[in-house]
PDB file of C-alpha atoms in Angstrom:
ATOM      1  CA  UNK A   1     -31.057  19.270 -25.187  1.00 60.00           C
ATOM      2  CA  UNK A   2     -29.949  17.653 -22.037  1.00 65.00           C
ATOM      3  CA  UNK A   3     -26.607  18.916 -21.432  1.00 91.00           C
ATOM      4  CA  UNK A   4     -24.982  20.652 -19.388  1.00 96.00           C
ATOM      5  CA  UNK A   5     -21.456  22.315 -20.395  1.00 97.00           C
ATOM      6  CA  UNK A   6     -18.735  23.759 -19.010  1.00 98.00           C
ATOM      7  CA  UNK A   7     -15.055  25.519 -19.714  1.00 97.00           C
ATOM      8  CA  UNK A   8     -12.510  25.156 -19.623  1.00 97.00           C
ATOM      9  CA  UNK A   9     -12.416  20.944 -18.896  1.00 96.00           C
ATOM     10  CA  UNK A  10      -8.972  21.720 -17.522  1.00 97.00           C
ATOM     11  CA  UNK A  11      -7.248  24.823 -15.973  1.00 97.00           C
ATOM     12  CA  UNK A  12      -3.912  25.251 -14.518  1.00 96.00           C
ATOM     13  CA  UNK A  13      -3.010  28.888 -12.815  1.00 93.00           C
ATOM     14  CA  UNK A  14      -1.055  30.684 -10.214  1.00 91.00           C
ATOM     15  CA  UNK A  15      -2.011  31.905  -6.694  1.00 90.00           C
ATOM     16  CA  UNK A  16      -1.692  35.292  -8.607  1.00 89.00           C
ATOM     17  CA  UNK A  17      -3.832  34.826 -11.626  1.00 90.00           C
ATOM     18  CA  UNK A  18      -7.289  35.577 -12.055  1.00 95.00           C
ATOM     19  CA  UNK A  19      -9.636  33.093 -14.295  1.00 96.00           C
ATOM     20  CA  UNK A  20     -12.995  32.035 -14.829  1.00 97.00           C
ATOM     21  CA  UNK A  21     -15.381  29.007 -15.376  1.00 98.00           C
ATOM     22  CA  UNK A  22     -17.846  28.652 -17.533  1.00 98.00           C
ATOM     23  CA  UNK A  23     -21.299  26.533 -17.272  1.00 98.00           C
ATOM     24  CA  UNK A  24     -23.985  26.650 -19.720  1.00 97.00           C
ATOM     25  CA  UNK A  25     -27.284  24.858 -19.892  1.00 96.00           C
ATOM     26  CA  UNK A  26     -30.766  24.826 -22.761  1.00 91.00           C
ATOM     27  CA  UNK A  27     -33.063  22.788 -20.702  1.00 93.00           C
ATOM     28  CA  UNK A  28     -34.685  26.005 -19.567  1.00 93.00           C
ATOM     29  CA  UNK A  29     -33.962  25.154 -15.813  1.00 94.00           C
ATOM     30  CA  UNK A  30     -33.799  27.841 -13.739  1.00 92.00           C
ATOM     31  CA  UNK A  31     -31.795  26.479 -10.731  1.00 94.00           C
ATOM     32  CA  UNK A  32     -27.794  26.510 -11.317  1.00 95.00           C
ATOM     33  CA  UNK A  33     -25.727  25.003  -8.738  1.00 95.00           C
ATOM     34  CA  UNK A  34     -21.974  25.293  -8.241  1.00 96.00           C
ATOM     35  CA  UNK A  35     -20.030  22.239  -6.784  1.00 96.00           C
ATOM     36  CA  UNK A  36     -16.392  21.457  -5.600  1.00 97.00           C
ATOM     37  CA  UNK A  37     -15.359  17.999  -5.419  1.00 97.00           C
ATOM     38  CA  UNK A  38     -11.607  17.294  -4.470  1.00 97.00           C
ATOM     39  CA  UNK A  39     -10.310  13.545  -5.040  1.00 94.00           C
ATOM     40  CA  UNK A  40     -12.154  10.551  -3.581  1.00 93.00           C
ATOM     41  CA  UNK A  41     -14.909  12.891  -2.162  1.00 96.00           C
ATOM     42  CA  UNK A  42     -18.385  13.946  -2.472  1.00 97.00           C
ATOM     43  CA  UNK A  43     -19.534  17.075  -4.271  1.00 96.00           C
ATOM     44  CA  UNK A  44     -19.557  20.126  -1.620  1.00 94.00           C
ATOM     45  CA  UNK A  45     -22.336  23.011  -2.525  1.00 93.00           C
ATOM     46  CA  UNK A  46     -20.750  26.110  -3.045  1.00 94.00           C
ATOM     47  CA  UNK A  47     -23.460  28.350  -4.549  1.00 94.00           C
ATOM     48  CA  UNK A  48     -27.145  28.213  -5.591  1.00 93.00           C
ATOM     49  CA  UNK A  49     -28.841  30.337  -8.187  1.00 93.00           C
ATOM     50  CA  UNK A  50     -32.222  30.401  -8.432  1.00 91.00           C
ATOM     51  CA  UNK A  51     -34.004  32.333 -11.190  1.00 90.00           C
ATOM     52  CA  UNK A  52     -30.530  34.564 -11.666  1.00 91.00           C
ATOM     53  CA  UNK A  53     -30.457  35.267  -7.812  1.00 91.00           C
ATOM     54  CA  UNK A  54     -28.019  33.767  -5.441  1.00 92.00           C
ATOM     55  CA  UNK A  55     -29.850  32.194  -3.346  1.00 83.00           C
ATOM     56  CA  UNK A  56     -27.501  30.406  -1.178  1.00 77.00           C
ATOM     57  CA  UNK A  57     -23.699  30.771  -0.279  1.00 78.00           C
ATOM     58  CA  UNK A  58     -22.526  28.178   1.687  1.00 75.00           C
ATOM     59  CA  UNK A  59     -19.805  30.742   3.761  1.00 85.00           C
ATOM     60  CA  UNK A  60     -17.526  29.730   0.208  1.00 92.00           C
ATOM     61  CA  UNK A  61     -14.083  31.997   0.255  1.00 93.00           C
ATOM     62  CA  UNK A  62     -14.845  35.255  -1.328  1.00 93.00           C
ATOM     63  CA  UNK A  63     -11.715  34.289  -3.757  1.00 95.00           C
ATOM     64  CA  UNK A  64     -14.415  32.570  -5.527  1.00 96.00           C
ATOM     65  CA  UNK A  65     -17.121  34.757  -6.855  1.00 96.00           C
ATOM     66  CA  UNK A  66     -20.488  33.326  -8.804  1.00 96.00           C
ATOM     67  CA  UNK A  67     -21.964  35.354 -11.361  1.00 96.00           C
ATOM     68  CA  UNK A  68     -25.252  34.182 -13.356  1.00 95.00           C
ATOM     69  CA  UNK A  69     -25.640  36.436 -16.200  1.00 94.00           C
ATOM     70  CA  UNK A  70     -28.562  35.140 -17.311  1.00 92.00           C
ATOM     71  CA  UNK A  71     -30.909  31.727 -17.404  1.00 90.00           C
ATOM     72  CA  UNK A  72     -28.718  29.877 -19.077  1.00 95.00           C
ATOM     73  CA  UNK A  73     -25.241  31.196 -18.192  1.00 97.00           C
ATOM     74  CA  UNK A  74     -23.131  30.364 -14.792  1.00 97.00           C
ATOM     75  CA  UNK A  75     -19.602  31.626 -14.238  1.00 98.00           C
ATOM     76  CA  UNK A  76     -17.085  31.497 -11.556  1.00 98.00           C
ATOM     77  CA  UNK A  77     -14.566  33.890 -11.115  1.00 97.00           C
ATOM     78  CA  UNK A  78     -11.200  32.648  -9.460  1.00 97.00           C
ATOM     79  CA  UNK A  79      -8.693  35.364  -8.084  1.00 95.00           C
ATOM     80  CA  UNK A  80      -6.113  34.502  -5.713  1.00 94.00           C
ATOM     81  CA  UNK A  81      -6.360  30.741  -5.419  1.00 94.00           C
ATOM     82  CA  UNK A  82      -4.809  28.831  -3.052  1.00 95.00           C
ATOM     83  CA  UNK A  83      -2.996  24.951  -3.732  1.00 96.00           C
ATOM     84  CA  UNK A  84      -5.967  23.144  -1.468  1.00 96.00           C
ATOM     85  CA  UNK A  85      -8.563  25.081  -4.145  1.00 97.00           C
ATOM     86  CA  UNK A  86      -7.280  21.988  -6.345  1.00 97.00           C
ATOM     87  CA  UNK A  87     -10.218  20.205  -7.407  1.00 97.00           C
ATOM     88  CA  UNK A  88     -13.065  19.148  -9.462  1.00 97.00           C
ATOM     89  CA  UNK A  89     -15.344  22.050 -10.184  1.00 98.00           C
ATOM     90  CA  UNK A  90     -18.982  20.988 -11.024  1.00 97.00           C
ATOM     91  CA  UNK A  91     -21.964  22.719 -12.629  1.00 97.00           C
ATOM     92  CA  UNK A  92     -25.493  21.355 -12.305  1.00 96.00           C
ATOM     93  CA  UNK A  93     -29.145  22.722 -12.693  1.00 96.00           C
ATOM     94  CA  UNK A  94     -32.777  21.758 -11.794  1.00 93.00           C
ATOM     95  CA  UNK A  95     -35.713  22.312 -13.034  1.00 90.00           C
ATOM     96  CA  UNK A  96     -38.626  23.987 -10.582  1.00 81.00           C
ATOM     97  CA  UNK A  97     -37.125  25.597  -6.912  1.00 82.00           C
ATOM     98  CA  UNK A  98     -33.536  25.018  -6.208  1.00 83.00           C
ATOM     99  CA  UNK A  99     -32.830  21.745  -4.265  1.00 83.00           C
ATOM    100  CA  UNK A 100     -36.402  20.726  -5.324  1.00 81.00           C
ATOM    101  CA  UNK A 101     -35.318  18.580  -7.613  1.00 84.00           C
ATOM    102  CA  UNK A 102     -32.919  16.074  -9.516  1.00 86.00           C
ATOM    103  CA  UNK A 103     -29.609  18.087 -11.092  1.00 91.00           C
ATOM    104  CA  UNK A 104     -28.203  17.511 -14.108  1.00 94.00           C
ATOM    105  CA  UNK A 105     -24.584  17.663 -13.783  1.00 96.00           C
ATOM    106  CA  UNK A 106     -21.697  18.845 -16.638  1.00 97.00           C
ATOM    107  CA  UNK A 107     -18.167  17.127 -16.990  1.00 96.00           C
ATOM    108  CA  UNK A 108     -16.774  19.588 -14.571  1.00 97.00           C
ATOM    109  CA  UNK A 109     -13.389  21.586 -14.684  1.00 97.00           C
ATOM    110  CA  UNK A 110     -10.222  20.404 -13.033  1.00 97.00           C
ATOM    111  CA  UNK A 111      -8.762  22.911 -11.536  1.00 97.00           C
ATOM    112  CA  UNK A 112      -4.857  23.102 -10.667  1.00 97.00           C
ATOM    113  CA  UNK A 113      -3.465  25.762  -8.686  1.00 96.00           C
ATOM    114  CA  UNK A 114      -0.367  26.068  -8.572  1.00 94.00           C
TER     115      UNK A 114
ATOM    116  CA  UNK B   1     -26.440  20.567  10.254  1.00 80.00           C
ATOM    117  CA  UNK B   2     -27.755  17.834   7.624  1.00 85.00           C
ATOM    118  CA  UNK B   3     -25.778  14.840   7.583  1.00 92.00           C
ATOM    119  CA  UNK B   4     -25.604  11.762   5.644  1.00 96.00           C
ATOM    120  CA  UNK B   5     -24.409   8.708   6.073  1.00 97.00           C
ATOM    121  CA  UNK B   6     -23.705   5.909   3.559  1.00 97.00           C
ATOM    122  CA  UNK B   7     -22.553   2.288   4.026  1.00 97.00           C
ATOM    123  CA  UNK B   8     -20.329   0.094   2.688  1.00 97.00           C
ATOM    124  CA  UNK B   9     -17.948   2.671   1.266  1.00 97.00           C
ATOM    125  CA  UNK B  10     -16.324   0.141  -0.409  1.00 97.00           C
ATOM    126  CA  UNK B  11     -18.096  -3.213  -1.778  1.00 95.00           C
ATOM    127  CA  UNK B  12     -16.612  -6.009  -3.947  1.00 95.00           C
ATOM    128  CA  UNK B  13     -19.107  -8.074  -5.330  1.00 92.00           C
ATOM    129  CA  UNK B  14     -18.831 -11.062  -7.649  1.00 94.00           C
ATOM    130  CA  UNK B  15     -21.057 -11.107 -11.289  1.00 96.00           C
ATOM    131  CA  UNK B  16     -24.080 -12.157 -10.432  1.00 96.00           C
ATOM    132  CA  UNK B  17     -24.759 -11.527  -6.724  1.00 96.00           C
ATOM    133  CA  UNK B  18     -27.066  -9.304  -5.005  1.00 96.00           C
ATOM    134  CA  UNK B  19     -26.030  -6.797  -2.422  1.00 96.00           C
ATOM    135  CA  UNK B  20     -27.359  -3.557  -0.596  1.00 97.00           C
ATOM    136  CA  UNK B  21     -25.870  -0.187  -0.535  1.00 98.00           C
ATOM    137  CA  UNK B  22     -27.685   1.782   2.583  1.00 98.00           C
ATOM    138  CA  UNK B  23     -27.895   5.320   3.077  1.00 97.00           C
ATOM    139  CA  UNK B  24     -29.024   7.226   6.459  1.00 96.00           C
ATOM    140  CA  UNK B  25     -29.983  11.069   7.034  1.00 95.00           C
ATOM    141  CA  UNK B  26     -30.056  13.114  10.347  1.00 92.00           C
ATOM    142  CA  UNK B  27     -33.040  15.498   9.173  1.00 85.00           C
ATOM    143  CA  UNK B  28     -36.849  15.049   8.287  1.00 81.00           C
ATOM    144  CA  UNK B  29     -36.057  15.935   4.496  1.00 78.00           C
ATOM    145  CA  UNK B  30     -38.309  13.603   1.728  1.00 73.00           C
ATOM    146  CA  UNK B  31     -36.273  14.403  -0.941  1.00 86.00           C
ATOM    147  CA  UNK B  32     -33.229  11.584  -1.601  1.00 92.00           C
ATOM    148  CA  UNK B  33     -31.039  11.203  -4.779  1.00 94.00           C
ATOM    149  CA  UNK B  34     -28.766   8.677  -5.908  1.00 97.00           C
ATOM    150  CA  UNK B  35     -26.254   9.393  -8.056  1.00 97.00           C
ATOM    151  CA  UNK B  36     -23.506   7.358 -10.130  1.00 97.00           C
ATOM    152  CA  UNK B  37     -19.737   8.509 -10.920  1.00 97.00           C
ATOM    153  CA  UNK B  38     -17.422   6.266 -13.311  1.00 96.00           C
ATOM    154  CA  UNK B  39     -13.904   7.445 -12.357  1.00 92.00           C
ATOM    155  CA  UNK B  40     -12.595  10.773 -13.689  1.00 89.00           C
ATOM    156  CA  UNK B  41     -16.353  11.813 -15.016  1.00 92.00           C
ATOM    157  CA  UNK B  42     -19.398  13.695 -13.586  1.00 94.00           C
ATOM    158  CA  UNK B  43     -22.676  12.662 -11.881  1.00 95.00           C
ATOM    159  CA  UNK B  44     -25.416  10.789 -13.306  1.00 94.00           C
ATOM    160  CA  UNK B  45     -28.606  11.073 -11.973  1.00 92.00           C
ATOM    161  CA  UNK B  46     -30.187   7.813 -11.011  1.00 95.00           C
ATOM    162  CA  UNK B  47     -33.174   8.075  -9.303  1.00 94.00           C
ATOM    163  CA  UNK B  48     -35.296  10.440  -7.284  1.00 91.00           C
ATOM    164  CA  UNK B  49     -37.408   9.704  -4.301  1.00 92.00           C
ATOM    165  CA  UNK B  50     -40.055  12.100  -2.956  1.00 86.00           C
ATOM    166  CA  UNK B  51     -42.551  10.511  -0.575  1.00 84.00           C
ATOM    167  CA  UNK B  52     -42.068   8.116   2.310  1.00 85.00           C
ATOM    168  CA  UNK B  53     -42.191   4.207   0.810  1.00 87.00           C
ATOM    169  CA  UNK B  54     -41.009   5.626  -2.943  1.00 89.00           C
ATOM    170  CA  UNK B  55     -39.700   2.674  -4.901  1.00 93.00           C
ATOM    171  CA  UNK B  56     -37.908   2.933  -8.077  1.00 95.00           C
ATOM    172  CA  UNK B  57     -36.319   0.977 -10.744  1.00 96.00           C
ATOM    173  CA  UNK B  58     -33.693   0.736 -13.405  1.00 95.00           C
ATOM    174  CA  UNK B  59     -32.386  -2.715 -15.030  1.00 96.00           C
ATOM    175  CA  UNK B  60     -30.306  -4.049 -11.735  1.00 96.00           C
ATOM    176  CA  UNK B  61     -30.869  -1.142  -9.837  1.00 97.00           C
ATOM    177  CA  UNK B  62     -33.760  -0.770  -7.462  1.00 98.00           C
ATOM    178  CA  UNK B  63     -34.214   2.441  -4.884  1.00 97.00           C
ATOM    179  CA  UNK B  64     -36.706   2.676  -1.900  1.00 96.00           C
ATOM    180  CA  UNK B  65     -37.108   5.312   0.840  1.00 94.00           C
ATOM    181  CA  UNK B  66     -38.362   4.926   4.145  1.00 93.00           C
ATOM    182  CA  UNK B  67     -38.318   8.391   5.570  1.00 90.00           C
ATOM    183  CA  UNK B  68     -39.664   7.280   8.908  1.00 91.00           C
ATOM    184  CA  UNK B  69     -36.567   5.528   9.727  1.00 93.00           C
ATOM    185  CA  UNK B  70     -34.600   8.279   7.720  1.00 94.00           C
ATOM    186  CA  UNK B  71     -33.128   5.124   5.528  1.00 95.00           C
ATOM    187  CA  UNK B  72     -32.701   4.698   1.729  1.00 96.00           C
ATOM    188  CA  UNK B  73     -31.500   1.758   0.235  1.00 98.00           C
ATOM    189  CA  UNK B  74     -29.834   0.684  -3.373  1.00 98.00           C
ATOM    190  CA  UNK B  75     -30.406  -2.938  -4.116  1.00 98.00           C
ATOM    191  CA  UNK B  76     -28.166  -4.052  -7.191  1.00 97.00           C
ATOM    192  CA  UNK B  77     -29.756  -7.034  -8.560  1.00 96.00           C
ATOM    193  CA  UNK B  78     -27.573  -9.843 -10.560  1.00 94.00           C
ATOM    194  CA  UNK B  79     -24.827  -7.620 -10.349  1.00 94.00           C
ATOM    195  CA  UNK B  80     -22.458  -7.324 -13.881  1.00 95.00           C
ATOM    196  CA  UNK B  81     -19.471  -5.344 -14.849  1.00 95.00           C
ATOM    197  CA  UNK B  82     -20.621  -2.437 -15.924  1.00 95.00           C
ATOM    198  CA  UNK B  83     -22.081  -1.474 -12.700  1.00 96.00           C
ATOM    199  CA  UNK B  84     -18.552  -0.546 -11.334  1.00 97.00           C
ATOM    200  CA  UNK B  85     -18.803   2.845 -10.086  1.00 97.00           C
ATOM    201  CA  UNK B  86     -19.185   5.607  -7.192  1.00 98.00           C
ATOM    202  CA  UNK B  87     -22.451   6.053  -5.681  1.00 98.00           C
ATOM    203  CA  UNK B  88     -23.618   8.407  -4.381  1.00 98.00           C
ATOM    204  CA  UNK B  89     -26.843   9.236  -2.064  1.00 97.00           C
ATOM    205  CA  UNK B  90     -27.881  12.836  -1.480  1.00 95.00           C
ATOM    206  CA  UNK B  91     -30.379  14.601   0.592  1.00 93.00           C
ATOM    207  CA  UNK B  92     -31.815  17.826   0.384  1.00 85.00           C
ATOM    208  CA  UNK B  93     -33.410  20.275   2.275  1.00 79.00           C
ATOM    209  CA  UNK B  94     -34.306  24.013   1.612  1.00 73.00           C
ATOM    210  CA  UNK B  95     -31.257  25.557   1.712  1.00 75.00           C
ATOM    211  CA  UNK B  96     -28.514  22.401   1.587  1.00 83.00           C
ATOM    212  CA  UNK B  97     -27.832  19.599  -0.810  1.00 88.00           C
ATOM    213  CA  UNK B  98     -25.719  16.902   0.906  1.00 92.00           C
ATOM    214  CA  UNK B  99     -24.037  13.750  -0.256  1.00 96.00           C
ATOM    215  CA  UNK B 100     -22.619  10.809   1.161  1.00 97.00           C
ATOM    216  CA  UNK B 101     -19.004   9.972   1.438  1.00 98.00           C
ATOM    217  CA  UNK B 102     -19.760   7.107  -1.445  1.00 98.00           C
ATOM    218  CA  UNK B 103     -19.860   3.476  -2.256  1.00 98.00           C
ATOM    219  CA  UNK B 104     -17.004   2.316  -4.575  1.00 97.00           C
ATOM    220  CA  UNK B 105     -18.495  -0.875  -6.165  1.00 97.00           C
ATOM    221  CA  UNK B 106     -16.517  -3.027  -8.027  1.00 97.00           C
ATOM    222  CA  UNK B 107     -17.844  -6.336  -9.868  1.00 96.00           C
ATOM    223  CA  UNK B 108     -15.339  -8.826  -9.977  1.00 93.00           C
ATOM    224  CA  UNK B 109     -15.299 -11.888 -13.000  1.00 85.00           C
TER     225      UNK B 109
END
Protein backbone atom coordinates (compact mmCIF):
# COMPACT_ATOMS: atom_id res chain seq x y z
CA UNK A 1 0.00 0.00 0.00
CA UNK A 2 1.21 3.27 -1.27
CA UNK A 3 -1.30 5.68 -0.27
CA UNK A 4 -1.69 8.19 1.56
CA UNK A 5 -5.36 9.40 2.71
CA UNK A 6 -6.95 12.06 4.05
CA UNK A 7 -10.58 13.59 5.32
CA UNK A 8 -12.50 15.20 4.72
CA UNK A 9 -11.47 16.06 0.66
CA UNK A 10 -13.54 19.17 1.27
CA UNK A 11 -14.51 21.28 4.37
CA UNK A 12 -16.40 24.41 4.66
CA UNK A 13 -16.71 26.12 8.39
CA UNK A 14 -17.05 29.28 10.33
CA UNK A 15 -14.44 31.47 12.11
CA UNK A 16 -16.36 29.95 15.15
CA UNK A 17 -16.33 26.27 14.49
CA UNK A 18 -13.95 23.83 15.51
CA UNK A 19 -12.98 20.77 12.99
CA UNK A 20 -10.44 18.40 12.21
CA UNK A 21 -8.37 16.69 9.39
CA UNK A 22 -7.60 13.51 8.99
CA UNK A 23 -4.35 11.78 7.28
CA UNK A 24 -3.65 8.21 7.32
CA UNK A 25 -0.83 6.20 5.86
CA UNK A 26 0.28 1.83 5.78
CA UNK A 27 3.64 2.22 4.29
CA UNK A 28 5.07 1.99 7.78
CA UNK A 29 6.81 5.47 7.39
CA UNK A 30 7.45 7.09 10.31
CA UNK A 31 7.83 10.77 9.18
CA UNK A 32 4.29 12.68 8.73
CA UNK A 33 4.39 16.06 7.40
CA UNK A 34 1.64 18.68 7.38
CA UNK A 35 1.44 21.16 4.38
CA UNK A 36 -0.64 24.32 3.41
CA UNK A 37 -0.80 25.26 -0.08
CA UNK A 38 -3.12 28.29 -1.02
CA UNK A 39 -3.88 28.81 -4.92
CA UNK A 40 -1.07 29.03 -7.48
CA UNK A 41 1.57 28.41 -4.71
CA UNK A 42 3.98 26.03 -3.36
CA UNK A 43 3.34 23.74 -0.41
CA UNK A 44 4.41 25.69 2.96
CA UNK A 45 5.63 23.16 5.96
CA UNK A 46 3.56 23.53 8.78
CA UNK A 47 4.48 20.59 11.05
CA UNK A 48 6.83 17.57 11.14
CA UNK A 49 6.33 14.36 13.04
CA UNK A 50 8.87 12.15 13.41
CA UNK A 51 8.37 8.78 15.10
CA UNK A 52 4.96 10.35 16.89
CA UNK A 53 7.03 13.44 18.11
CA UNK A 54 6.71 16.88 16.72
CA UNK A 55 9.65 17.55 15.64
CA UNK A 56 9.33 20.78 13.95
CA UNK A 57 6.76 23.74 14.05
CA UNK A 58 7.39 26.15 11.65
CA UNK A 59 6.01 29.30 14.19
CA UNK A 60 2.29 27.87 12.47
CA UNK A 61 -0.79 29.84 14.37
CA UNK A 62 -1.64 27.94 17.44
CA UNK A 63 -5.39 27.91 15.84
CA UNK A 64 -3.98 24.98 14.17
CA UNK A 65 -2.96 22.18 16.41
CA UNK A 66 -1.17 18.69 15.06
CA UNK A 67 -1.82 15.66 16.86
CA UNK A 68 -0.17 12.16 15.75
CA UNK A 69 -1.88 9.53 17.62
CA UNK A 70 0.01 6.97 16.48
CA UNK A 71 2.39 5.67 13.34
CA UNK A 72 -0.03 5.74 11.06
CA UNK A 73 -2.50 8.45 12.14
CA UNK A 74 -2.07 12.47 11.58
CA UNK A 75 -4.77 14.95 12.55
CA UNK A 76 -5.19 18.61 12.54
CA UNK A 77 -7.33 20.34 14.71
CA UNK A 78 -8.85 23.73 13.38
CA UNK A 79 -10.49 26.19 16.00
CA UNK A 80 -11.02 29.67 15.22
CA UNK A 81 -10.04 29.96 11.58
CA UNK A 82 -9.59 32.88 9.87
CA UNK A 83 -10.80 33.62 5.77
CA UNK A 84 -6.82 33.76 4.60
CA UNK A 85 -6.63 29.96 6.40
CA UNK A 86 -8.43 29.12 2.92
CA UNK A 87 -6.41 26.62 1.31
CA UNK A 88 -5.17 23.33 0.26
CA UNK A 89 -4.24 21.24 3.25
CA UNK A 90 -1.66 18.46 2.45
CA UNK A 91 -0.50 15.30 4.23
CA UNK A 92 2.72 13.53 3.28
CA UNK A 93 5.18 10.97 4.94
CA UNK A 94 8.76 9.58 4.48
CA UNK A 95 10.29 6.81 5.15
CA UNK A 96 13.76 6.95 7.43
CA UNK A 97 14.44 10.70 9.37
CA UNK A 98 12.08 13.43 8.54
CA UNK A 99 13.18 15.58 5.51
CA UNK A 100 15.58 12.66 4.72
CA UNK A 101 13.73 11.58 2.18
CA UNK A 102 11.12 11.62 -0.79
CA UNK A 103 7.24 12.22 0.64
CA UNK A 104 4.46 10.67 -0.48
CA UNK A 105 1.74 13.08 -0.65
CA UNK A 106 -2.42 12.45 -0.17
CA UNK A 107 -5.15 14.36 -2.26
CA UNK A 108 -5.26 17.00 0.36
CA UNK A 109 -8.35 18.82 1.97
CA UNK A 110 -9.72 22.09 0.72
CA UNK A 111 -10.42 24.03 3.25
CA UNK A 112 -13.05 27.05 3.17
CA UNK A 113 -13.44 29.32 5.93
CA UNK A 114 -15.89 31.25 5.94
CA UNK B 1 16.73 31.09 5.73
CA UNK B 2 16.69 28.34 2.80
CA UNK B 3 15.58 29.64 -0.35
CA UNK B 4 14.81 28.35 -3.67
CA UNK B 5 14.61 29.57 -6.74
CA UNK B 6 13.04 28.12 -9.91
CA UNK B 7 12.98 29.37 -13.53
CA UNK B 8 10.79 29.74 -16.10
CA UNK B 9 7.64 29.88 -14.00
CA UNK B 10 5.79 29.64 -16.88
CA UNK B 11 6.95 27.66 -20.20
CA UNK B 12 4.96 26.95 -23.41
CA UNK B 13 6.48 24.47 -25.38
CA UNK B 14 5.39 22.93 -28.68
CA UNK B 15 5.06 18.69 -29.00
CA UNK B 16 8.13 17.63 -29.62
CA UNK B 17 10.73 20.16 -28.41
CA UNK B 18 13.21 20.05 -25.76
CA UNK B 19 13.48 22.60 -23.03
CA UNK B 20 15.07 23.11 -19.45
CA UNK B 21 13.37 23.87 -16.27
CA UNK B 22 16.31 25.18 -13.72
CA UNK B 23 16.19 25.26 -10.14
CA UNK B 24 18.75 27.20 -7.68
CA UNK B 25 19.23 26.89 -3.72
CA UNK B 26 20.88 29.40 -1.24
CA UNK B 27 22.19 26.55 1.24
CA UNK B 28 24.78 23.60 1.06
CA UNK B 29 21.80 20.98 1.33
CA UNK B 30 22.36 17.54 -1.13
CA UNK B 31 19.06 16.58 -0.91
CA UNK B 32 16.70 18.01 -4.09
CA UNK B 33 13.17 16.79 -5.12
CA UNK B 34 11.11 17.37 -7.99
CA UNK B 35 7.75 17.11 -7.84
CA UNK B 36 4.68 17.19 -10.40
CA UNK B 37 1.03 18.74 -9.76
CA UNK B 38 -1.84 18.32 -12.53
CA UNK B 39 -4.28 21.12 -11.59
CA UNK B 40 -6.64 20.66 -8.62
CA UNK B 41 -4.59 17.30 -7.41
CA UNK B 42 -1.63 16.54 -5.05
CA UNK B 43 2.14 16.00 -5.50
CA UNK B 44 3.80 13.33 -7.27
CA UNK B 45 7.07 12.48 -6.49
CA UNK B 46 9.42 12.48 -9.41
CA UNK B 47 12.75 12.05 -8.62
CA UNK B 48 15.23 12.28 -5.80
CA UNK B 49 18.77 13.45 -5.90
CA UNK B 50 21.27 12.83 -3.09
CA UNK B 51 24.90 13.33 -4.07
CA UNK B 52 26.59 16.06 -6.08
CA UNK B 53 26.45 14.99 -10.13
CA UNK B 54 23.09 12.61 -9.37
CA UNK B 55 21.39 11.98 -12.68
CA UNK B 56 18.07 10.48 -13.04
CA UNK B 57 15.57 9.40 -15.50
CA UNK B 58 11.97 8.84 -16.37
CA UNK B 59 10.54 8.50 -20.12
CA UNK B 60 11.02 12.45 -21.19
CA UNK B 61 12.10 13.48 -18.00
CA UNK B 62 15.73 13.64 -17.02
CA UNK B 63 17.06 15.27 -13.45
CA UNK B 64 20.75 16.17 -12.56
CA UNK B 65 22.23 17.98 -9.54
CA UNK B 66 25.22 19.90 -9.34
CA UNK B 67 25.45 20.89 -5.73
CA UNK B 68 28.65 22.82 -6.23
CA UNK B 69 26.94 25.42 -8.15
CA UNK B 70 23.76 24.84 -5.92
CA UNK B 71 21.82 24.12 -9.47
CA UNK B 72 19.34 21.35 -10.46
CA UNK B 73 17.99 21.03 -13.69
CA UNK B 74 14.74 19.18 -15.41
CA UNK B 75 15.35 18.44 -19.03
CA UNK B 76 11.96 17.37 -20.77
CA UNK B 77 12.91 15.48 -23.74
CA UNK B 78 10.47 15.32 -27.01
CA UNK B 79 8.04 17.01 -25.06
CA UNK B 80 4.05 15.58 -25.49
CA UNK B 81 0.78 16.48 -23.98
CA UNK B 82 0.60 14.78 -21.15
CA UNK B 83 3.48 16.44 -19.60
CA UNK B 84 1.32 19.59 -18.85
CA UNK B 85 1.69 20.26 -15.31
CA UNK B 86 3.23 22.21 -12.15
CA UNK B 87 6.64 21.45 -11.18
CA UNK B 88 7.94 21.68 -8.56
CA UNK B 89 11.73 21.57 -7.10
CA UNK B 90 12.31 21.23 -3.37
CA UNK B 91 15.22 21.31 -1.10
CA UNK B 92 15.72 20.12 2.20
CA UNK B 93 17.69 20.55 5.03
CA UNK B 94 17.41 19.29 8.71
CA UNK B 95 14.79 21.11 9.94
CA UNK B 96 13.04 22.81 6.54
CA UNK B 97 11.56 21.44 3.38
CA UNK B 98 11.31 24.22 0.75
CA UNK B 99 9.81 24.45 -2.68
CA UNK B 100 9.98 26.59 -5.53
CA UNK B 101 7.40 29.01 -6.67
CA UNK B 102 6.79 26.40 -9.82
CA UNK B 103 6.99 25.88 -13.50
CA UNK B 104 3.55 25.78 -15.25
CA UNK B 105 4.33 23.78 -18.47
CA UNK B 106 2.02 23.58 -21.04
CA UNK B 107 2.55 21.49 -24.43
CA UNK B 108 0.89 23.03 -27.14
CA UNK B 109 -0.40 20.79 -30.58
Amino acid sequence: DTEVTQTPKHLVMGMTNKKSLKCEQHMGHRAMYWYKQKAKKPPELMFVYSYEKLSINESVPSRFSPECPNSSLLNLHLHALQPEDSALYLCASSGGQALQETQYFGPGTRLLVL
Amino acid sequence: ELKVEQNPLFLSMQEGKNYTIYCNYSTTSDRLYWYRQDPGKSLESLFVLLSNGAVKQEGRLMASLDTKARLSTLHITAAVHDLSATYFCAVGEYNDMRFGAGTRLTVKP
